[in-house]
């Protein structure tokens, strides 16, 4: 013989259970919103650091790929025309005049980019055996300034020594 279920066994949830669920649901939703906020900040930081690294690498590669005579010229907007020429005069992005370091700067998409070309010997660039190319990308985060620094050496292809 099987016992027939009574109507009391199929009763719904009590009012207390509904109140507890209503108290927990907003806490869970606030936690999820907080997680999305943290994820957004991390993605933004990753985007800025990737952008800064790409810009610093692009500047190094631009200096490595041009002919030696044009290593101090910059095509910043990639249209085939040189917009700036690096000088060692302490003006227009050069930090200190006469120090043997050719410098330039640019600002783009929240990243401040500075690059330098330092010949192995002072004087004319054609008399240097190699140059040290340095590129720095600086950007702002909630924790302060972040900096990416890349350095490369490029040999003078026509240098025969002295």
Tab-separated table of N, CA and C in Angstrom:
chain	number	residue	atom	x	y	z
A	1	UNK	N	0.804	-1.169	0.000
A	1	UNK	CA	0.000	0.000	0.000
A	1	UNK	C	0.860	1.251	0.000
A	2	UNK	N	0.517	2.105	-0.828
A	2	UNK	CA	1.242	3.381	-0.887
A	2	UNK	C	0.423	4.451	-0.210
A	3	UNK	N	1.182	5.295	0.429
A	3	UNK	CA	0.526	6.380	1.143
A	3	UNK	C	0.401	7.572	0.211
A	4	UNK	N	-0.700	8.159	0.226
A	4	UNK	CA	-0.980	9.302	-0.619
A	4	UNK	C	-0.391	10.554	0.034
A	5	UNK	N	0.371	11.390	-0.751
A	5	UNK	CA	0.976	12.582	-0.143
A	5	UNK	C	-0.094	13.559	0.310
A	6	UNK	N	0.201	14.167	1.409
A	6	UNK	CA	-0.755	15.145	1.925
A	6	UNK	C	-0.491	16.511	1.304
A	7	UNK	N	-1.425	17.391	1.422
A	7	UNK	CA	-1.286	18.722	0.841
A	7	UNK	C	-0.284	19.570	1.606
A	8	UNK	N	0.022	19.238	2.829
A	8	UNK	CA	0.995	20.014	3.610
A	8	UNK	C	2.430	19.786	3.141
A	9	UNK	N	2.735	18.651	2.525
A	9	UNK	CA	4.089	18.367	2.037
A	9	UNK	C	4.438	19.226	0.822
A	10	UNK	N	3.525	19.691	0.086
A	10	UNK	CA	3.767	20.468	-1.129
A	10	UNK	C	3.643	21.967	-0.878
A	11	UNK	N	3.718	22.386	0.339
A	11	UNK	CA	3.562	23.805	0.646
A	11	UNK	C	4.749	24.580	0.093
A	12	UNK	N	4.543	25.833	-0.287
A	12	UNK	CA	5.603	26.682	-0.847
A	12	UNK	C	6.571	27.161	0.222
A	13	UNK	N	7.441	28.077	-0.175
A	13	UNK	CA	8.413	28.595	0.780
A	13	UNK	C	7.718	29.533	1.750
A	14	UNK	N	8.350	29.615	2.880
A	14	UNK	CA	7.763	30.469	3.910
A	14	UNK	C	8.150	31.925	3.666
A	15	UNK	N	7.486	32.801	4.326
A	15	UNK	CA	7.756	34.238	4.204
A	15	UNK	C	9.174	34.563	4.655
A	16	UNK	N	9.686	33.865	5.628
A	16	UNK	CA	11.054	34.078	6.128
A	16	UNK	C	12.081	33.748	5.051
A	17	UNK	N	11.864	32.658	4.338
A	17	UNK	CA	12.806	32.281	3.276
A	17	UNK	C	12.823	33.330	2.164
A	18	UNK	N	11.697	33.866	1.833
A	18	UNK	CA	11.627	34.915	0.805
A	18	UNK	C	12.367	36.159	1.268
A	19	UNK	N	12.204	36.552	2.526
A	19	UNK	CA	12.912	37.728	3.044
A	19	UNK	C	14.422	37.521	3.043
A	20	UNK	N	14.881	36.329	3.404
A	20	UNK	CA	16.325	36.033	3.390
A	20	UNK	C	16.850	36.107	1.953
A	21	UNK	N	16.109	35.554	0.996
A	21	UNK	CA	16.538	35.614	-0.408
A	21	UNK	C	16.585	37.052	-0.909
A	22	UNK	N	15.620	37.867	-0.485
A	22	UNK	CA	15.616	39.273	-0.901
A	22	UNK	C	16.769	40.047	-0.277
A	23	UNK	N	17.233	39.630	0.881
A	23	UNK	CA	18.370	40.298	1.511
A	23	UNK	C	19.686	39.875	0.863
A	24	UNK	N	19.789	38.647	0.429
A	24	UNK	CA	21.031	38.136	-0.166
A	24	UNK	C	21.187	38.603	-1.606
A	25	UNK	N	20.137	38.671	-2.369
A	25	UNK	CA	20.204	39.033	-3.786
A	25	UNK	C	20.882	40.385	-4.034
A	26	UNK	N	20.560	41.474	-3.316
A	26	UNK	CA	21.270	42.737	-3.562
A	26	UNK	C	22.760	42.659	-3.246
A	27	UNK	N	23.137	41.872	-2.245
A	27	UNK	CA	24.557	41.718	-1.931
A	27	UNK	C	25.297	41.024	-3.063
A	28	UNK	N	24.692	40.009	-3.632
A	28	UNK	CA	25.300	39.295	-4.758
A	28	UNK	C	25.406	40.213	-5.974
A	29	UNK	N	24.369	40.979	-6.236
A	29	UNK	CA	24.402	41.902	-7.379
A	29	UNK	C	25.466	42.983	-7.195
A	30	UNK	N	25.602	43.511	-5.988
A	30	UNK	CA	26.640	44.527	-5.734
A	30	UNK	C	28.039	43.932	-5.899
A	31	UNK	N	28.213	42.694	-5.479
A	31	UNK	CA	29.496	42.017	-5.683
A	31	UNK	C	29.820	41.843	-7.151
A	32	UNK	N	28.831	41.490	-7.935
A	32	UNK	CA	29.043	41.329	-9.377
A	32	UNK	C	29.380	42.664	-10.034
A	33	UNK	N	28.683	43.720	-9.631
A	33	UNK	CA	28.978	45.054	-10.185
A	33	UNK	C	30.387	45.479	-9.801
A	34	UNK	N	30.791	45.200	-8.570
A	34	UNK	CA	32.153	45.521	-8.132
A	34	UNK	C	33.196	44.760	-8.923
A	35	UNK	N	32.916	43.501	-9.220
A	35	UNK	CA	33.849	42.697	-10.016
A	35	UNK	C	33.994	43.271	-11.424
A	36	UNK	N	32.888	43.726	-12.013
A	36	UNK	CA	32.963	44.346	-13.334
A	36	UNK	C	33.770	45.639	-13.299
A	37	UNK	N	33.629	46.410	-12.228
A	37	UNK	CA	34.372	47.660	-12.090
A	37	UNK	C	35.876	47.386	-12.003
A	38	UNK	N	36.266	46.415	-11.198
A	38	UNK	CA	37.682	46.051	-11.073
A	38	UNK	C	38.209	45.526	-12.409
A	39	UNK	N	37.442	44.699	-13.085
A	39	UNK	CA	37.864	44.166	-14.381
A	39	UNK	C	38.052	45.277	-15.408
A	40	UNK	N	37.187	46.279	-15.384
A	40	UNK	CA	37.314	47.412	-16.299
A	40	UNK	C	38.609	48.183	-16.050
A	41	UNK	N	38.944	48.396	-14.786
A	41	UNK	CA	40.195	49.092	-14.471
A	41	UNK	C	41.409	48.295	-14.934
A	42	UNK	N	41.387	46.995	-14.732
A	42	UNK	CA	42.509	46.151	-15.142
A	42	UNK	C	42.636	46.142	-16.664
A	43	UNK	N	41.523	46.083	-17.369
A	43	UNK	CA	41.569	46.096	-18.830
A	43	UNK	C	42.095	47.439	-19.335
A	44	UNK	N	41.675	48.532	-18.707
A	44	UNK	CA	42.170	49.854	-19.106
A	44	UNK	C	43.669	49.969	-18.879
A	45	UNK	N	44.153	49.479	-17.746
A	45	UNK	CA	45.587	49.501	-17.460
A	45	UNK	C	46.353	48.657	-18.469
A	46	UNK	N	45.810	47.501	-18.809
A	46	UNK	CA	46.448	46.653	-19.810
A	46	UNK	C	46.480	47.299	-21.178
A	47	UNK	N	45.416	47.985	-21.524
A	47	UNK	CA	45.364	48.682	-22.810
A	47	UNK	C	46.412	49.781	-22.875
A	48	UNK	N	46.522	50.571	-21.798
A	48	UNK	CA	47.509	51.657	-21.781
A	48	UNK	C	48.936	51.116	-21.833
A	49	UNK	N	49.215	50.058	-21.086
A	49	UNK	CA	50.575	49.512	-21.096
A	49	UNK	C	50.899	48.887	-22.450
A	50	UNK	N	49.942	48.242	-23.077
A	50	UNK	CA	50.164	47.680	-24.415
A	50	UNK	C	50.393	48.783	-25.442
A	51	UNK	N	49.611	49.854	-25.338
A	51	UNK	CA	49.771	50.985	-26.249
A	51	UNK	C	51.146	51.628	-26.073
A	52	UNK	N	51.567	51.822	-24.826
A	52	UNK	CA	52.870	52.437	-24.554
A	52	UNK	C	54.000	51.556	-25.071
A	53	UNK	N	53.913	50.265	-24.844
A	53	UNK	CA	54.943	49.351	-25.330
A	53	UNK	C	55.007	49.346	-26.850
A	54	UNK	N	53.848	49.326	-27.494
A	54	UNK	CA	53.819	49.336	-28.958
A	54	UNK	C	54.420	50.622	-29.525
A	55	UNK	N	54.116	51.755	-28.880
A	55	UNK	CA	54.672	53.022	-29.362
A	55	UNK	C	56.181	53.070	-29.180
A	56	UNK	N	56.688	52.583	-28.045
A	56	UNK	CA	58.136	52.578	-27.807
A	56	UNK	C	58.831	51.640	-28.791
A	57	UNK	N	58.260	50.477	-29.024
A	57	UNK	CA	58.843	49.544	-29.988
A	57	UNK	C	58.812	50.110	-31.401
A	58	UNK	N	57.740	50.770	-31.757
A	58	UNK	CA	57.628	51.346	-33.099
A	58	UNK	C	58.691	52.417	-33.326
A	59	UNK	N	58.972	53.222	-32.306
A	59	UNK	CA	59.980	54.265	-32.448
A	59	UNK	C	61.374	53.647	-32.596
A	60	UNK	N	61.665	52.592	-31.820
A	60	UNK	CA	62.951	51.895	-31.951
A	60	UNK	C	63.081	51.303	-33.351
A	61	UNK	N	62.043	50.624	-33.808
A	61	UNK	CA	62.097	49.995	-35.128
A	61	UNK	C	62.177	51.021	-36.250
A	62	UNK	N	61.556	52.166	-36.067
A	62	UNK	CA	61.662	53.225	-37.081
A	62	UNK	C	63.106	53.702	-37.197
A	63	UNK	N	63.772	53.831	-36.059
A	63	UNK	CA	65.175	54.278	-36.079
A	63	UNK	C	66.099	53.192	-36.625
A	64	UNK	N	65.752	51.946	-36.421
A	64	UNK	CA	66.587	50.850	-36.913
A	64	UNK	C	66.401	50.602	-38.400
A	65	UNK	N	65.250	50.998	-38.957
A	65	UNK	CA	64.948	50.656	-40.345
A	65	UNK	C	65.328	51.729	-41.363
A	66	UNK	N	65.538	52.970	-40.943
A	66	UNK	CA	65.857	54.028	-41.916
A	66	UNK	C	67.336	53.966	-42.297
A	67	UNK	N	67.655	54.610	-43.415
A	67	UNK	CA	69.065	54.701	-43.802
A	67	UNK	C	69.829	55.485	-42.751
A	68	UNK	N	71.109	55.207	-42.620
A	68	UNK	CA	71.943	55.818	-41.584
A	68	UNK	C	71.922	57.340	-41.668
A	69	UNK	N	71.899	57.893	-42.860
A	69	UNK	CA	71.910	59.339	-43.020
A	69	UNK	C	70.630	59.982	-42.500
A	70	UNK	N	69.569	59.212	-42.395
A	70	UNK	CA	68.276	59.760	-41.970
A	70	UNK	C	67.870	59.307	-40.565
A	71	UNK	N	68.813	58.833	-39.792
A	71	UNK	CA	68.474	58.302	-38.472
A	71	UNK	C	67.984	59.387	-37.518
A	72	UNK	N	68.316	60.644	-37.785
A	72	UNK	CA	67.873	61.739	-36.928
A	72	UNK	C	66.586	62.394	-37.421
A	73	UNK	N	65.990	61.846	-38.467
A	73	UNK	CA	64.740	62.383	-39.004
A	73	UNK	C	63.588	61.471	-38.594
A	74	UNK	N	62.430	62.070	-38.341
A	74	UNK	CA	61.289	61.298	-37.854
A	74	UNK	C	60.046	61.534	-38.704
A	75	UNK	N	59.413	60.443	-39.097
A	75	UNK	CA	58.121	60.462	-39.771
A	75	UNK	C	57.092	60.026	-38.741
A	76	UNK	N	56.524	60.983	-38.035
A	76	UNK	CA	55.654	60.677	-36.898
A	76	UNK	C	54.253	60.226	-37.291
A	77	UNK	N	53.751	60.691	-38.428
A	77	UNK	CA	52.395	60.302	-38.822
A	77	UNK	C	52.383	59.263	-39.944
A	78	UNK	N	53.538	58.701	-40.275
A	78	UNK	CA	53.683	57.589	-41.212
A	78	UNK	C	53.123	57.896	-42.594
A	79	UNK	N	53.382	59.120	-43.075
A	79	UNK	CA	52.925	59.479	-44.414
A	79	UNK	C	54.065	59.530	-45.425
A	80	UNK	N	55.275	59.164	-45.010
A	80	UNK	CA	56.418	59.180	-45.904
A	80	UNK	C	57.199	60.477	-45.891
A	81	UNK	N	56.710	61.479	-45.196
A	81	UNK	CA	57.393	62.769	-45.094
A	81	UNK	C	57.935	62.928	-43.673
A	82	UNK	N	59.149	63.423	-43.564
A	82	UNK	CA	59.752	63.620	-42.246
A	82	UNK	C	59.243	64.919	-41.634
A	83	UNK	N	58.605	64.807	-40.445
A	83	UNK	CA	58.047	65.982	-39.779
A	83	UNK	C	59.050	66.665	-38.859
A	84	UNK	N	60.007	65.934	-38.330
A	84	UNK	CA	60.949	66.556	-37.400
A	84	UNK	C	62.351	66.016	-37.627
A	85	UNK	N	63.303	66.848	-37.270
A	85	UNK	CA	64.710	66.475	-37.318
A	85	UNK	C	65.266	66.663	-35.918
A	86	UNK	N	65.916	65.623	-35.391
A	86	UNK	CA	66.471	65.681	-34.044
A	86	UNK	C	67.732	66.532	-34.047
A	87	UNK	N	67.862	67.407	-33.052
A	87	UNK	CA	69.033	68.256	-32.903
A	87	UNK	C	69.577	68.096	-31.488
A	88	UNK	N	70.820	68.489	-31.317
A	88	UNK	CA	71.433	68.478	-29.991
A	88	UNK	C	71.622	69.924	-29.545
A	89	UNK	N	70.505	70.672	-29.481
A	89	UNK	CA	70.590	72.095	-29.164
A	89	UNK	C	69.795	72.495	-27.922
A	90	UNK	N	69.189	71.535	-27.230
A	90	UNK	CA	68.430	71.855	-26.026
A	90	UNK	C	67.049	72.437	-26.304
A	91	UNK	N	66.558	72.335	-27.528
A	91	UNK	CA	65.252	72.886	-27.886
A	91	UNK	C	64.414	71.818	-28.585
A	92	UNK	N	63.111	72.043	-28.617
A	92	UNK	CA	62.168	71.178	-29.337
A	92	UNK	C	62.302	69.702	-28.966
A	93	UNK	N	62.305	69.416	-27.687
A	93	UNK	CA	62.368	68.036	-27.232
A	93	UNK	C	63.733	67.569	-26.801
A	94	UNK	N	64.806	68.248	-27.215
A	94	UNK	CA	66.144	67.879	-26.759
A	94	UNK	C	66.323	68.391	-25.336
A	95	UNK	N	66.705	67.518	-24.437
A	95	UNK	CA	66.760	67.876	-23.021
A	95	UNK	C	67.885	68.850	-22.703
A	96	UNK	N	69.115	68.526	-23.131
A	96	UNK	CA	70.282	69.358	-22.816
A	96	UNK	C	71.055	69.585	-24.108
A	97	UNK	N	71.358	70.825	-24.403
A	97	UNK	CA	72.098	71.134	-25.616
A	97	UNK	C	73.582	70.836	-25.472
A	98	UNK	N	74.171	70.287	-26.544
A	98	UNK	CA	75.603	70.050	-26.580
A	98	UNK	C	76.080	68.845	-25.796
A	99	UNK	N	75.184	67.973	-25.349
A	99	UNK	CA	75.609	66.811	-24.563
A	99	UNK	C	75.891	65.585	-25.428
A	100	UNK	N	75.727	65.688	-26.731
A	100	UNK	CA	75.966	64.566	-27.629
A	100	UNK	C	74.783	63.629	-27.769
A	101	UNK	N	73.682	63.944	-27.112
A	101	UNK	CA	72.483	63.108	-27.173
A	101	UNK	C	71.409	63.864	-27.948
A	102	UNK	N	70.916	63.261	-29.009
A	102	UNK	CA	69.849	63.852	-29.810
A	102	UNK	C	68.522	63.332	-29.263
A	103	UNK	N	67.614	64.232	-28.903
A	103	UNK	CA	66.357	63.841	-28.256
A	103	UNK	C	65.166	64.426	-28.991
A	104	UNK	N	64.032	63.758	-28.822
A	104	UNK	CA	62.759	64.258	-29.342
A	104	UNK	C	61.636	63.668	-28.496
A	105	UNK	N	60.484	64.325	-28.515
A	105	UNK	CA	59.332	63.856	-27.756
A	105	UNK	C	58.069	63.968	-28.594
A	106	UNK	N	57.070	63.204	-28.192
A	106	UNK	CA	55.743	63.273	-28.809
A	106	UNK	C	54.720	62.806	-27.782
A	107	UNK	N	53.510	63.305	-27.916
A	107	UNK	CA	52.396	62.933	-27.037
A	107	UNK	C	51.282	62.386	-27.914
A	108	UNK	N	50.797	61.168	-27.582
A	108	UNK	CA	49.736	60.581	-28.395
A	108	UNK	C	48.927	59.607	-27.551
A	109	UNK	N	47.609	59.764	-27.564
A	109	UNK	CA	46.665	58.844	-26.929
A	109	UNK	C	46.984	58.586	-25.457
A	110	UNK	N	47.359	59.634	-24.729
A	110	UNK	CA	47.621	59.496	-23.304
A	110	UNK	C	48.992	58.976	-22.955
A	111	UNK	N	49.856	58.783	-23.944
A	111	UNK	CA	51.205	58.274	-23.721
A	111	UNK	C	52.202	59.340	-24.161
A	112	UNK	N	53.118	59.680	-23.259
A	112	UNK	CA	54.194	60.614	-23.580
A	112	UNK	C	55.408	59.796	-23.996
A	113	UNK	N	55.870	60.026	-25.217
A	113	UNK	CA	56.961	59.235	-25.778
A	113	UNK	C	58.192	60.120	-25.943
A	114	UNK	N	59.341	59.635	-25.467
A	114	UNK	CA	60.604	60.347	-25.627
A	114	UNK	C	61.629	59.362	-26.176
A	115	UNK	N	62.362	59.759	-27.184
A	115	UNK	CA	63.390	58.889	-27.735
A	115	UNK	C	64.670	59.671	-27.924
A	116	UNK	N	65.793	58.964	-27.780
A	116	UNK	CA	67.107	59.583	-27.908
A	116	UNK	C	67.983	58.730	-28.814
A	117	UNK	N	68.921	59.398	-29.468
A	117	UNK	CA	69.954	58.742	-30.261
A	117	UNK	C	71.287	59.263	-29.741
A	118	UNK	N	72.123	58.357	-29.246
A	118	UNK	CA	73.418	58.731	-28.682
A	118	UNK	C	74.525	58.081	-29.507
A	119	UNK	N	75.307	58.869	-30.251
A	119	UNK	CA	76.406	58.293	-31.037
A	119	UNK	C	77.542	57.823	-30.129
A	120	UNK	N	78.331	56.873	-30.639
A	120	UNK	CA	79.461	56.352	-29.867
A	120	UNK	C	80.579	57.378	-29.748
A	121	UNK	N	80.624	58.337	-30.655
A	121	UNK	CA	81.629	59.406	-30.615
A	121	UNK	C	80.935	60.740	-30.826
A	122	UNK	N	81.440	61.764	-30.186
A	122	UNK	CA	80.905	63.098	-30.414
A	122	UNK	C	81.373	63.599	-31.770
A	123	UNK	N	80.664	64.544	-32.286
A	123	UNK	CA	80.992	65.071	-33.604
A	123	UNK	C	79.948	64.652	-34.605
A	124	UNK	N	80.363	64.489	-35.844
A	124	UNK	CA	79.426	64.108	-36.899
A	124	UNK	C	78.934	62.685	-36.717
A	125	UNK	N	77.706	62.461	-37.096
A	125	UNK	CA	77.098	61.140	-36.952
A	125	UNK	C	77.770	60.117	-37.865
A	126	UNK	N	78.269	60.551	-38.999
A	126	UNK	CA	78.921	59.612	-39.925
A	126	UNK	C	80.229	59.073	-39.354
A	127	UNK	N	80.816	59.764	-38.373
A	127	UNK	CA	82.062	59.295	-37.761
A	127	UNK	C	81.851	58.367	-36.580
A	128	UNK	N	80.604	58.087	-36.242
A	128	UNK	CA	80.313	57.192	-35.114
A	128	UNK	C	80.221	55.750	-35.604
A	129	UNK	N	80.761	54.824	-34.837
A	129	UNK	CA	80.703	53.405	-35.187
A	129	UNK	C	79.330	52.804	-34.927
A	130	UNK	N	78.642	53.349	-33.949
A	130	UNK	CA	77.305	52.864	-33.625
A	130	UNK	C	76.551	53.950	-32.874
A	131	UNK	N	75.265	53.768	-32.740
A	131	UNK	CA	74.438	54.657	-31.924
A	131	UNK	C	73.618	53.795	-30.956
A	132	UNK	N	73.316	54.381	-29.811
A	132	UNK	CA	72.416	53.759	-28.846
A	132	UNK	C	71.073	54.475	-28.983
A	133	UNK	N	70.041	53.719	-29.281
A	133	UNK	CA	68.694	54.270	-29.455
A	133	UNK	C	67.884	53.895	-28.216
A	134	UNK	N	67.343	54.904	-27.568
A	134	UNK	CA	66.545	54.665	-26.362
A	134	UNK	C	65.155	55.263	-26.561
A	135	UNK	N	64.152	54.508	-26.172
A	135	UNK	CA	62.775	54.960	-26.300
A	135	UNK	C	62.078	54.759	-24.958
A	136	UNK	N	61.429	55.825	-24.460
A	136	UNK	CA	60.689	55.769	-23.199
A	136	UNK	C	59.245	56.171	-23.443
A	137	UNK	N	58.340	55.374	-22.904
A	137	UNK	CA	56.914	55.679	-22.968
A	137	UNK	C	56.415	55.827	-21.540
A	138	UNK	N	55.809	56.979	-21.240
A	138	UNK	CA	55.324	57.262	-19.886
A	138	UNK	C	53.815	57.484	-19.964
A	139	UNK	N	53.083	56.849	-19.055
A	139	UNK	CA	51.632	57.011	-19.015
A	139	UNK	C	51.163	57.021	-17.570
A	140	UNK	N	49.959	57.557	-17.365
A	140	UNK	CA	49.387	57.717	-16.024
A	140	UNK	C	48.456	56.561	-15.694
A	141	UNK	N	48.503	56.113	-14.444
A	141	UNK	CA	47.541	55.150	-13.918
A	141	UNK	C	47.014	55.685	-12.593
A	142	UNK	N	46.132	54.940	-11.970
A	142	UNK	CA	45.626	55.335	-10.653
A	142	UNK	C	46.722	55.283	-9.599
A	143	UNK	N	47.723	54.438	-9.806
A	143	UNK	CA	48.825	54.311	-8.856
A	143	UNK	C	49.976	55.275	-9.139
A	144	UNK	N	49.878	56.096	-10.175
A	144	UNK	CA	50.929	57.059	-10.505
A	144	UNK	C	51.487	56.835	-11.896
A	145	UNK	N	52.705	57.337	-12.119
A	145	UNK	CA	53.363	57.225	-13.426
A	145	UNK	C	53.879	55.802	-13.634
A	146	UNK	N	53.749	55.335	-14.848
A	146	UNK	CA	54.362	54.078	-15.275
A	146	UNK	C	55.268	54.413	-16.451
A	147	UNK	N	56.383	53.714	-16.545
A	147	UNK	CA	57.339	53.991	-17.614
A	147	UNK	C	57.820	52.685	-18.224
A	148	UNK	N	57.895	52.678	-19.550
A	148	UNK	CA	58.463	51.565	-20.296
A	148	UNK	C	59.683	52.108	-21.021
A	149	UNK	N	60.808	51.435	-20.880
A	149	UNK	CA	62.055	51.906	-21.465
A	149	UNK	C	62.664	50.784	-22.295
A	150	UNK	N	62.954	51.085	-23.575
A	150	UNK	CA	63.577	50.125	-24.478
A	150	UNK	C	64.866	50.726	-25.024
A	151	UNK	N	65.889	49.899	-25.178
A	151	UNK	CA	67.178	50.358	-25.689
A	151	UNK	C	67.638	49.390	-26.776
A	152	UNK	N	68.188	49.952	-27.847
A	152	UNK	CA	68.745	49.145	-28.930
A	152	UNK	C	70.034	49.802	-29.405
A	153	UNK	N	70.905	49.004	-29.975
A	153	UNK	CA	72.158	49.503	-30.549
A	153	UNK	C	72.102	49.247	-32.048
A	154	UNK	N	72.506	50.255	-32.805
A	154	UNK	CA	72.545	50.115	-34.253
A	154	UNK	C	73.943	50.473	-34.739
A	155	UNK	N	74.536	49.598	-35.523
A	155	UNK	CA	75.881	49.830	-36.053
A	155	UNK	C	75.821	50.680	-37.316
A	156	UNK	N	76.854	51.496	-37.509
A	156	UNK	CA	76.991	52.300	-38.713
A	156	UNK	C	77.471	51.386	-39.827
A	157	UNK	N	76.686	51.207	-40.889
A	157	UNK	CA	77.072	50.252	-41.937
A	157	UNK	C	78.269	50.690	-42.781
A	158	UNK	N	78.615	51.974	-42.757
A	158	UNK	CA	79.734	52.443	-43.585
A	158	UNK	C	80.952	52.820	-42.733
A	159	UNK	N	80.919	52.570	-41.444
A	159	UNK	CA	82.035	52.917	-40.579
A	159	UNK	C	83.178	51.925	-40.788
A	160	UNK	N	84.386	52.470	-41.001
A	160	UNK	CA	85.552	51.613	-41.216
A	160	UNK	C	86.574	51.734	-40.090
A	161	UNK	N	86.317	52.593	-39.143
A	161	UNK	CA	87.222	52.762	-37.999
A	161	UNK	C	88.283	53.789	-38.256
A	162	UNK	N	88.938	54.189	-37.200
A	162	UNK	CA	90.014	55.177	-37.316
A	162	UNK	C	91.186	54.778	-36.477
